[in-house]
Amino acid sequence: QVQLVESGGGLVQAGGSLRLSCAASGRTFSNYAMGWFRQTPGKEREFVAGISWRYGNTYYADSVKGRFTISRDNAKNTVYLQMNSLKPEDTAVYMCAADWHGLGVPRLSDYDYWGQGTEVTVSS
């Protein structure tokens, strides 16, 4: 069982930056691929970024490539999402998710555990 708690969301102006954190419980964090997803009302949950469990390979949605960076610190059981050059269309609830021995790919069904989310609002 893994519990995930996100933090770091808030209100920021367009062009600004935020860093989201996702803290995981348990001692096997390093065995999980981690993903960040986002959702807005009336829309499906969409993949943002993922990082594999073994080699730290990363994957990004086209809409965030070059602006967002996912990273992990296994010693701290934490995965991060650094978001730069934020746009109003990045406004959403951001959730992290864990996938045992996964690759961090954009397939929602691969992920076994989900956090509650943290809200990000980007004003124009």
Short mmCIF file of N, CA, C and O in Angstrom, two decimals:
data_model
loop_
_atom_site.label_atom_id
_atom_site.label_comp_id
_atom_site.label_asym_id
_atom_site.label_seq_id
_atom_site.Cartn_x
_atom_site.Cartn_y
_atom_site.Cartn_z
N GLN A 1 0.84 -1.19 0.00
CA GLN A 1 0.00 0.00 0.00
C GLN A 1 0.88 1.24 0.00
O GLN A 1 1.85 1.32 0.76
N VAL A 2 0.53 2.19 -0.83
CA VAL A 2 1.27 3.44 -0.91
C VAL A 2 0.29 4.59 -0.76
O VAL A 2 -0.77 4.60 -1.39
N GLN A 3 0.63 5.53 0.08
CA GLN A 3 -0.18 6.75 0.21
C GLN A 3 0.61 7.92 -0.35
O GLN A 3 1.81 8.05 -0.06
N LEU A 4 -0.07 8.74 -1.12
CA LEU A 4 0.58 9.85 -1.82
C LEU A 4 -0.07 11.16 -1.40
O LEU A 4 -1.30 11.28 -1.39
N VAL A 5 0.77 12.14 -1.09
CA VAL A 5 0.27 13.45 -0.67
C VAL A 5 0.99 14.53 -1.47
O VAL A 5 2.21 14.67 -1.37
N GLU A 6 0.21 15.28 -2.24
CA GLU A 6 0.77 16.36 -3.05
C GLU A 6 0.77 17.68 -2.29
O GLU A 6 -0.06 17.90 -1.41
N SER A 7 1.68 18.54 -2.68
CA SER A 7 1.75 19.90 -2.12
C SER A 7 2.42 20.81 -3.14
O SER A 7 3.01 20.33 -4.11
N GLY A 8 2.32 22.11 -2.89
CA GLY A 8 3.02 23.07 -3.73
C GLY A 8 2.16 23.82 -4.71
O GLY A 8 2.65 24.72 -5.41
N GLY A 9 0.88 23.48 -4.79
CA GLY A 9 0.01 24.20 -5.70
C GLY A 9 -0.28 25.61 -5.20
O GLY A 9 0.08 25.97 -4.09
N GLY A 10 -0.92 26.39 -6.06
CA GLY A 10 -1.27 27.75 -5.67
C GLY A 10 -1.63 28.59 -6.87
O GLY A 10 -1.86 28.08 -7.97
N LEU A 11 -1.68 29.90 -6.64
CA LEU A 11 -2.02 30.87 -7.67
C LEU A 11 -0.74 31.54 -8.15
O LEU A 11 0.06 32.01 -7.34
N VAL A 12 -0.56 31.59 -9.47
CA VAL A 12 0.64 32.19 -10.04
C VAL A 12 0.25 32.91 -11.32
O VAL A 12 -0.70 32.52 -12.00
N GLN A 13 1.00 33.95 -11.65
CA GLN A 13 0.73 34.66 -12.89
C GLN A 13 1.34 33.91 -14.07
O GLN A 13 2.32 33.15 -13.91
N ALA A 14 0.77 34.13 -15.24
CA ALA A 14 1.32 33.52 -16.45
C ALA A 14 2.79 33.90 -16.59
O ALA A 14 3.17 35.05 -16.35
N GLY A 15 3.60 32.90 -16.98
CA GLY A 15 5.03 33.10 -17.08
C GLY A 15 5.79 32.73 -15.81
O GLY A 15 7.03 32.65 -15.84
N GLY A 16 5.07 32.52 -14.74
CA GLY A 16 5.69 32.18 -13.47
C GLY A 16 6.00 30.71 -13.34
O GLY A 16 5.83 29.93 -14.28
N SER A 17 6.48 30.34 -12.15
CA SER A 17 6.89 28.96 -11.88
C SER A 17 6.30 28.46 -10.57
O SER A 17 6.00 29.24 -9.66
N LEU A 18 6.14 27.16 -10.51
CA LEU A 18 5.76 26.46 -9.28
C LEU A 18 6.48 25.13 -9.26
O LEU A 18 6.79 24.56 -10.33
N ARG A 19 6.73 24.62 -8.06
CA ARG A 19 7.26 23.28 -7.92
C ARG A 19 6.30 22.46 -7.06
O ARG A 19 6.07 22.80 -5.90
N LEU A 20 5.77 21.42 -7.64
CA LEU A 20 4.90 20.51 -6.92
C LEU A 20 5.72 19.37 -6.33
O LEU A 20 6.71 18.93 -6.93
N SER A 21 5.27 18.91 -5.17
CA SER A 21 5.91 17.77 -4.53
C SER A 21 4.87 16.70 -4.26
O SER A 21 3.69 17.02 -4.03
N CYS A 22 5.31 15.47 -4.27
CA CYS A 22 4.43 14.34 -3.94
C CYS A 22 5.21 13.43 -3.01
O CYS A 22 6.19 12.80 -3.43
N ALA A 23 4.78 13.38 -1.77
CA ALA A 23 5.45 12.55 -0.77
C ALA A 23 4.73 11.21 -0.66
O ALA A 23 3.50 11.17 -0.54
N ALA A 24 5.51 10.14 -0.67
CA ALA A 24 4.96 8.80 -0.63
C ALA A 24 5.30 8.12 0.69
O ALA A 24 6.38 8.30 1.23
N SER A 25 4.36 7.35 1.18
CA SER A 25 4.61 6.54 2.38
C SER A 25 5.24 5.23 1.96
O SER A 25 5.24 4.86 0.78
N GLY A 26 5.74 4.49 2.93
CA GLY A 26 6.27 3.17 2.63
C GLY A 26 7.74 3.19 2.30
O GLY A 26 8.32 4.22 2.00
N ARG A 27 8.34 1.99 2.32
CA ARG A 27 9.77 1.87 2.14
C ARG A 27 10.16 1.38 0.75
O ARG A 27 11.31 1.15 0.49
N THR A 28 9.17 1.23 -0.14
CA THR A 28 9.47 0.68 -1.45
C THR A 28 9.26 1.70 -2.56
O THR A 28 9.01 1.35 -3.70
N PHE A 29 9.36 2.97 -2.20
CA PHE A 29 9.11 4.03 -3.17
C PHE A 29 9.96 3.85 -4.42
O PHE A 29 9.49 4.08 -5.53
N SER A 30 11.20 3.44 -4.25
CA SER A 30 12.11 3.33 -5.40
C SER A 30 11.66 2.28 -6.41
O SER A 30 12.13 2.27 -7.55
N ASN A 31 10.73 1.41 -6.02
CA ASN A 31 10.23 0.37 -6.92
C ASN A 31 9.02 0.82 -7.75
O ASN A 31 8.49 0.03 -8.52
N TYR A 32 8.63 2.07 -7.57
CA TYR A 32 7.46 2.58 -8.28
C TYR A 32 7.85 3.61 -9.33
O TYR A 32 8.63 4.53 -9.04
N ALA A 33 7.30 3.44 -10.52
CA ALA A 33 7.29 4.56 -11.45
C ALA A 33 6.31 5.58 -10.91
O ALA A 33 5.31 5.22 -10.27
N MET A 34 6.58 6.84 -11.17
CA MET A 34 5.72 7.90 -10.69
C MET A 34 5.25 8.76 -11.86
O MET A 34 6.00 9.03 -12.79
N GLY A 35 4.01 9.17 -11.77
CA GLY A 35 3.46 10.02 -12.81
C GLY A 35 2.74 11.21 -12.23
O GLY A 35 2.26 11.17 -11.10
N TRP A 36 2.70 12.28 -13.01
CA TRP A 36 1.88 13.45 -12.69
C TRP A 36 0.78 13.55 -13.76
O TRP A 36 1.07 13.45 -14.96
N PHE A 37 -0.42 13.77 -13.27
CA PHE A 37 -1.58 13.94 -14.13
C PHE A 37 -2.30 15.21 -13.72
O PHE A 37 -2.06 15.74 -12.62
N ARG A 38 -3.17 15.70 -14.58
CA ARG A 38 -3.96 16.86 -14.22
C ARG A 38 -5.37 16.72 -14.77
O ARG A 38 -5.61 16.00 -15.74
N GLN A 39 -6.28 17.44 -14.11
CA GLN A 39 -7.68 17.35 -14.51
C GLN A 39 -8.38 18.68 -14.24
O GLN A 39 -8.14 19.32 -13.20
N THR A 40 -9.22 19.07 -15.17
CA THR A 40 -10.07 20.23 -15.00
C THR A 40 -11.52 19.77 -15.09
O THR A 40 -11.81 18.72 -15.67
N PRO A 41 -12.44 20.54 -14.51
CA PRO A 41 -13.85 20.13 -14.51
C PRO A 41 -14.37 19.87 -15.92
O PRO A 41 -14.15 20.66 -16.84
N GLY A 42 -15.03 18.74 -16.07
CA GLY A 42 -15.63 18.39 -17.36
C GLY A 42 -14.69 17.78 -18.36
O GLY A 42 -15.10 17.43 -19.47
N LYS A 43 -13.43 17.62 -17.97
CA LYS A 43 -12.45 17.04 -18.88
C LYS A 43 -11.87 15.77 -18.28
O LYS A 43 -11.87 15.57 -17.06
N GLU A 44 -11.35 14.93 -19.15
CA GLU A 44 -10.72 13.70 -18.67
C GLU A 44 -9.36 14.01 -18.05
O GLU A 44 -8.70 14.99 -18.41
N ARG A 45 -8.95 13.13 -17.15
CA ARG A 45 -7.64 13.26 -16.56
C ARG A 45 -6.58 13.05 -17.64
O ARG A 45 -6.69 12.12 -18.45
N GLU A 46 -5.58 13.91 -17.65
CA GLU A 46 -4.57 13.80 -18.69
C GLU A 46 -3.18 13.66 -18.08
O GLU A 46 -2.87 14.22 -17.03
N PHE A 47 -2.36 12.90 -18.79
CA PHE A 47 -0.98 12.68 -18.38
C PHE A 47 -0.18 13.95 -18.58
O PHE A 47 -0.33 14.65 -19.58
N VAL A 48 0.70 14.23 -17.62
CA VAL A 48 1.58 15.39 -17.71
C VAL A 48 3.04 14.95 -17.86
O VAL A 48 3.73 15.36 -18.78
N ALA A 49 3.48 14.09 -16.94
CA ALA A 49 4.88 13.65 -16.95
C ALA A 49 5.00 12.36 -16.15
O ALA A 49 4.20 12.12 -15.24
N GLY A 50 6.00 11.56 -16.49
CA GLY A 50 6.24 10.32 -15.76
C GLY A 50 7.72 10.02 -15.68
O GLY A 50 8.52 10.49 -16.51
N ILE A 51 8.09 9.23 -14.67
CA ILE A 51 9.47 8.84 -14.49
C ILE A 51 9.51 7.37 -14.09
O ILE A 51 8.77 6.94 -13.22
N SER A 52 10.35 6.61 -14.75
CA SER A 52 10.38 5.16 -14.52
C SER A 52 11.03 4.83 -13.19
O SER A 52 11.73 5.64 -12.58
N TRP A 53 10.81 3.58 -12.74
CA TRP A 53 11.30 3.21 -11.42
C TRP A 53 12.78 2.88 -11.40
O TRP A 53 13.47 3.16 -10.43
N ARG A 54 13.28 2.30 -12.51
CA ARG A 54 14.62 1.73 -12.44
C ARG A 54 15.70 2.69 -12.93
O ARG A 54 16.68 2.94 -12.25
N TYR A 55 15.49 3.23 -14.12
CA TYR A 55 16.54 4.05 -14.72
C TYR A 55 16.23 5.54 -14.71
O TYR A 55 17.04 6.34 -15.16
N GLY A 56 15.05 5.87 -14.22
CA GLY A 56 14.70 7.29 -14.18
C GLY A 56 14.40 7.89 -15.53
O GLY A 56 14.55 9.10 -15.71
N ASN A 57 13.99 7.05 -16.49
CA ASN A 57 13.59 7.58 -17.79
C ASN A 57 12.36 8.46 -17.62
O ASN A 57 11.47 8.15 -16.82
N THR A 58 12.31 9.54 -18.37
CA THR A 58 11.20 10.49 -18.22
C THR A 58 10.37 10.60 -19.50
O THR A 58 10.89 10.41 -20.61
N TYR A 59 9.11 10.93 -19.31
CA TYR A 59 8.16 11.10 -20.41
C TYR A 59 7.34 12.34 -20.13
O TYR A 59 7.01 12.62 -18.97
N TYR A 60 7.00 13.07 -21.20
CA TYR A 60 6.25 14.31 -21.04
C TYR A 60 5.15 14.41 -22.09
O TYR A 60 5.31 13.95 -23.22
N ALA A 61 4.05 15.03 -21.68
CA ALA A 61 3.04 15.40 -22.66
C ALA A 61 3.61 16.49 -23.56
O ALA A 61 4.40 17.32 -23.12
N ASP A 62 3.19 16.50 -24.81
CA ASP A 62 3.71 17.50 -25.75
C ASP A 62 3.44 18.92 -25.26
O ASP A 62 4.24 19.83 -25.50
N SER A 63 2.33 19.09 -24.58
CA SER A 63 1.93 20.42 -24.15
C SER A 63 2.84 21.01 -23.07
O SER A 63 2.80 22.22 -22.83
N VAL A 64 3.65 20.18 -22.42
CA VAL A 64 4.49 20.68 -21.33
C VAL A 64 5.98 20.48 -21.59
O VAL A 64 6.81 20.94 -20.80
N LYS A 65 6.33 19.83 -22.69
CA LYS A 65 7.74 19.59 -23.00
C LYS A 65 8.50 20.90 -23.07
O LYS A 65 8.04 21.87 -23.70
N GLY A 66 9.66 20.92 -22.43
CA GLY A 66 10.48 22.12 -22.43
C GLY A 66 10.12 23.11 -21.35
O GLY A 66 10.87 24.07 -21.11
N ARG A 67 8.98 22.89 -20.68
CA ARG A 67 8.56 23.81 -19.61
C ARG A 67 8.52 23.11 -18.25
O ARG A 67 8.82 23.73 -17.24
N PHE A 68 8.13 21.83 -18.24
CA PHE A 68 8.00 21.08 -16.99
C PHE A 68 9.12 20.05 -16.89
O PHE A 68 9.57 19.49 -17.90
N THR A 69 9.54 19.77 -15.66
CA THR A 69 10.55 18.75 -15.41
C THR A 69 10.13 17.88 -14.23
O THR A 69 9.84 18.41 -13.15
N ILE A 70 10.11 16.58 -14.45
CA ILE A 70 9.81 15.64 -13.37
C ILE A 70 11.14 15.09 -12.84
O ILE A 70 12.07 14.82 -13.61
N SER A 71 11.20 14.91 -11.53
CA SER A 71 12.39 14.33 -10.91
C SER A 71 11.96 13.59 -9.66
O SER A 71 10.84 13.76 -9.18
N ARG A 72 12.86 12.77 -9.14
CA ARG A 72 12.52 12.01 -7.93
C ARG A 72 13.73 11.96 -7.01
O ARG A 72 14.89 11.99 -7.47
N ASP A 73 13.43 11.88 -5.73
CA ASP A 73 14.46 11.71 -4.71
C ASP A 73 14.05 10.49 -3.89
O ASP A 73 13.18 10.59 -3.01
N ASN A 74 14.64 9.36 -4.19
CA ASN A 74 14.24 8.12 -3.52
C ASN A 74 14.57 8.13 -2.03
O ASN A 74 13.90 7.48 -1.24
N ALA A 75 15.59 8.86 -1.65
CA ALA A 75 15.94 8.95 -0.24
C ALA A 75 14.87 9.69 0.56
O ALA A 75 14.70 9.45 1.76
N LYS A 76 14.15 10.57 -0.12
CA LYS A 76 13.09 11.35 0.54
C LYS A 76 11.70 10.84 0.19
O LYS A 76 10.70 11.45 0.58
N ASN A 77 11.62 9.75 -0.59
CA ASN A 77 10.31 9.22 -1.00
C ASN A 77 9.45 10.29 -1.65
O ASN A 77 8.24 10.38 -1.38
N THR A 78 10.05 11.08 -2.49
CA THR A 78 9.34 12.23 -3.06
C THR A 78 9.61 12.36 -4.55
O THR A 78 10.74 12.15 -5.01
N VAL A 79 8.56 12.71 -5.28
CA VAL A 79 8.69 13.06 -6.68
C VAL A 79 8.26 14.51 -6.85
O VAL A 79 7.38 15.00 -6.13
N TYR A 80 8.92 15.19 -7.76
CA TYR A 80 8.70 16.63 -7.96
C TYR A 80 8.25 16.90 -9.39
O TYR A 80 8.55 16.14 -10.31
N LEU A 81 7.56 18.01 -9.53
CA LEU A 81 7.24 18.52 -10.86
C LEU A 81 7.56 20.02 -10.86
O LEU A 81 6.84 20.79 -10.24
N GLN A 82 8.64 20.37 -11.51
CA GLN A 82 9.01 21.77 -11.67
C GLN A 82 8.30 22.31 -12.89
O GLN A 82 8.46 21.78 -13.99
N MET A 83 7.51 23.35 -12.69
CA MET A 83 6.71 23.92 -13.77
C MET A 83 7.15 25.36 -14.01
O MET A 83 7.03 26.21 -13.13
N ASN A 84 7.68 25.61 -15.19
CA ASN A 84 8.13 26.94 -15.58
C ASN A 84 7.28 27.46 -16.74
O ASN A 84 6.60 26.69 -17.41
N SER A 85 7.39 28.76 -16.97
CA SER A 85 6.66 29.39 -18.08
C SER A 85 5.20 28.97 -18.10
O SER A 85 4.66 28.57 -19.13
N LEU A 86 4.57 29.06 -16.95
CA LEU A 86 3.19 28.58 -16.83
C LEU A 86 2.24 29.41 -17.67
O LEU A 86 2.42 30.63 -17.84
N LYS A 87 1.21 28.72 -18.17
CA LYS A 87 0.19 29.34 -19.01
C LYS A 87 -1.17 29.15 -18.35
O LYS A 87 -1.36 28.20 -17.59
N PRO A 88 -2.13 30.00 -18.67
CA PRO A 88 -3.48 29.83 -18.10
C PRO A 88 -4.05 28.43 -18.38
O PRO A 88 -4.77 27.89 -17.53
N GLU A 89 -3.73 27.85 -19.51
CA GLU A 89 -4.24 26.51 -19.82
C GLU A 89 -3.62 25.41 -18.97
O GLU A 89 -4.04 24.25 -19.04
N ASP A 90 -2.62 25.74 -18.16
CA ASP A 90 -2.07 24.78 -17.21
C ASP A 90 -2.89 24.70 -15.93
O ASP A 90 -2.62 23.86 -15.07
N THR A 91 -3.87 25.57 -15.80
CA THR A 91 -4.73 25.57 -14.62
C THR A 91 -5.46 24.23 -14.51
O THR A 91 -6.11 23.79 -15.45
N ALA A 92 -5.32 23.57 -13.35
CA ALA A 92 -5.91 22.25 -13.15
C ALA A 92 -5.61 21.78 -11.74
O ALA A 92 -4.82 22.40 -11.02
N VAL A 93 -6.23 20.67 -11.37
CA VAL A 93 -5.82 19.93 -10.19
C VAL A 93 -4.78 18.91 -10.64
O VAL A 93 -5.02 18.14 -11.57
N TYR A 94 -3.63 18.96 -10.00
CA TYR A 94 -2.53 18.06 -10.35
C TYR A 94 -2.42 16.93 -9.34
O TYR A 94 -2.41 17.18 -8.13
N MET A 95 -2.34 15.72 -9.85
CA MET A 95 -2.28 14.53 -9.00
C MET A 95 -1.06 13.71 -9.35
O MET A 95 -0.68 13.63 -10.53
N CYS A 96 -0.46 13.09 -8.33
CA CYS A 96 0.61 12.15 -8.61
C CYS A 96 0.04 10.73 -8.48
O CYS A 96 -0.98 10.51 -7.83
N ALA A 97 0.74 9.80 -9.10
CA ALA A 97 0.31 8.41 -9.11
C ALA A 97 1.52 7.50 -9.13
O ALA A 97 2.59 7.89 -9.61
N ALA A 98 1.34 6.27 -8.63
CA ALA A 98 2.44 5.32 -8.51
C ALA A 98 2.11 4.02 -9.24
O ALA A 98 0.98 3.53 -9.16
N ASP A 99 3.09 3.48 -9.91
CA ASP A 99 2.94 2.25 -10.70
C ASP A 99 4.11 1.32 -10.37
O ASP A 99 5.26 1.62 -10.68
N TRP A 100 3.80 0.18 -9.74
CA TRP A 100 4.83 -0.76 -9.31
C TRP A 100 5.65 -1.25 -10.51
O TRP A 100 5.10 -1.77 -11.48
N HIS A 101 6.96 -1.05 -10.43
CA HIS A 101 7.91 -1.47 -11.47
C HIS A 101 7.49 -0.97 -12.85
O HIS A 101 7.66 -1.67 -13.85
N GLY A 102 6.93 0.22 -12.84
CA GLY A 102 6.44 0.75 -14.10
C GLY A 102 7.45 1.59 -14.86
O GLY A 102 8.58 1.82 -14.41
N LEU A 103 7.00 2.03 -16.03
CA LEU A 103 7.88 2.79 -16.91
C LEU A 103 7.60 4.29 -16.86
O LEU A 103 8.38 5.06 -17.41
N GLY A 104 6.51 4.68 -16.23
CA GLY A 104 6.19 6.10 -16.18
C GLY A 104 5.53 6.59 -17.45
O GLY A 104 5.61 7.77 -17.78
N VAL A 105 4.86 5.69 -18.16
CA VAL A 105 4.25 6.05 -19.44
C VAL A 105 2.85 6.62 -19.23
O VAL A 105 2.27 6.49 -18.16
N PRO A 106 2.29 7.25 -20.28
CA PRO A 106 1.01 7.95 -20.12
C PRO A 106 -0.25 7.08 -20.11
O PRO A 106 -1.27 7.49 -20.65
N ARG A 107 -0.23 5.92 -19.54
CA ARG A 107 -1.39 5.03 -19.52
C ARG A 107 -1.97 5.02 -18.12
O ARG A 107 -1.41 4.41 -17.21
N LEU A 108 -3.11 5.69 -17.94
CA LEU A 108 -3.71 5.85 -16.62
C LEU A 108 -3.93 4.51 -15.94
O LEU A 108 -3.73 4.38 -14.72
N SER A 109 -4.34 3.51 -16.67
CA SER A 109 -4.68 2.22 -16.08
C SER A 109 -3.48 1.50 -15.48
O SER A 109 -3.64 0.57 -14.70
N ASP A 110 -2.27 1.93 -15.82
CA ASP A 110 -1.07 1.30 -15.27
C ASP A 110 -0.86 1.68 -13.80
O ASP A 110 -0.18 0.97 -13.07
N TYR A 111 -1.40 2.80 -13.40
CA TYR A 111 -1.09 3.36 -12.08
C TYR A 111 -2.02 2.79 -11.02
O TYR A 111 -3.23 2.77 -11.19
N ASP A 112 -1.41 2.37 -9.92
CA ASP A 112 -2.15 1.66 -8.88
C ASP A 112 -2.63 2.56 -7.75
O ASP A 112 -3.64 2.28 -7.11
N TYR A 113 -1.87 3.61 -7.47
CA TYR A 113 -2.18 4.48 -6.33
C TYR A 113 -2.19 5.93 -6.80
O TYR A 113 -1.36 6.33 -7.63
N TRP A 114 -3.11 6.69 -6.20
CA TRP A 114 -3.29 8.09 -6.59
C TRP A 114 -3.37 8.97 -5.36
O TRP A 114 -3.92 8.57 -4.32
N GLY A 115 -2.84 10.17 -5.48
CA GLY A 115 -3.02 11.17 -4.45
C GLY A 115 -4.31 11.94 -4.66
O GLY A 115 -5.02 11.74 -5.66
N GLN A 116 -4.61 12.84 -3.73
CA GLN A 116 -5.84 13.62 -3.80
C GLN A 116 -5.73 14.82 -4.71
O GLN A 116 -6.73 15.34 -5.21
N GLY A 117 -4.52 15.28 -4.90
CA GLY A 117 -4.31 16.40 -5.82
C GLY A 117 -4.03 17.71 -5.13
O GLY A 117 -4.37 17.92 -3.96
N THR A 118 -3.40 18.62 -5.88
CA THR A 118 -3.15 19.98 -5.43
C THR A 118 -3.53 20.91 -6.57
O THR A 118 -3.25 20.63 -7.74
N GLU A 119 -4.17 22.02 -6.21
CA GLU A 119 -4.73 22.88 -7.24
C GLU A 119 -3.73 23.92 -7.71
O GLU A 119 -3.06 24.58 -6.91
N VAL A 120 -3.64 24.07 -9.01
CA VAL A 120 -2.78 25.08 -9.63
C VAL A 120 -3.65 26.02 -10.46
O VAL A 120 -4.43 25.55 -11.31
N THR A 121 -3.54 27.30 -10.20
CA THR A 121 -4.28 28.30 -10.96
C THR A 121 -3.30 29.30 -11.55
O THR A 121 -2.50 29.90 -10.82
N VAL A 122 -3.35 29.47 -12.87
CA VAL A 122 -2.47 30.40 -13.56
C VAL A 122 -3.32 31.53 -14.12
O VAL A 122 -4.19 31.31 -14.96
N SER A 123 -3.05 32.72 -13.65
CA SER A 123 -3.83 33.88 -14.10
C SER A 123 -3.15 34.55 -15.29
O SER A 123 -1.94 34.56 -15.40
N SER A 124 -3.98 35.12 -16.16
CA SER A 124 -3.43 35.78 -17.36
C SER A 124 -3.12 37.24 -17.11
O SER A 124 -3.47 37.80 -16.08
#
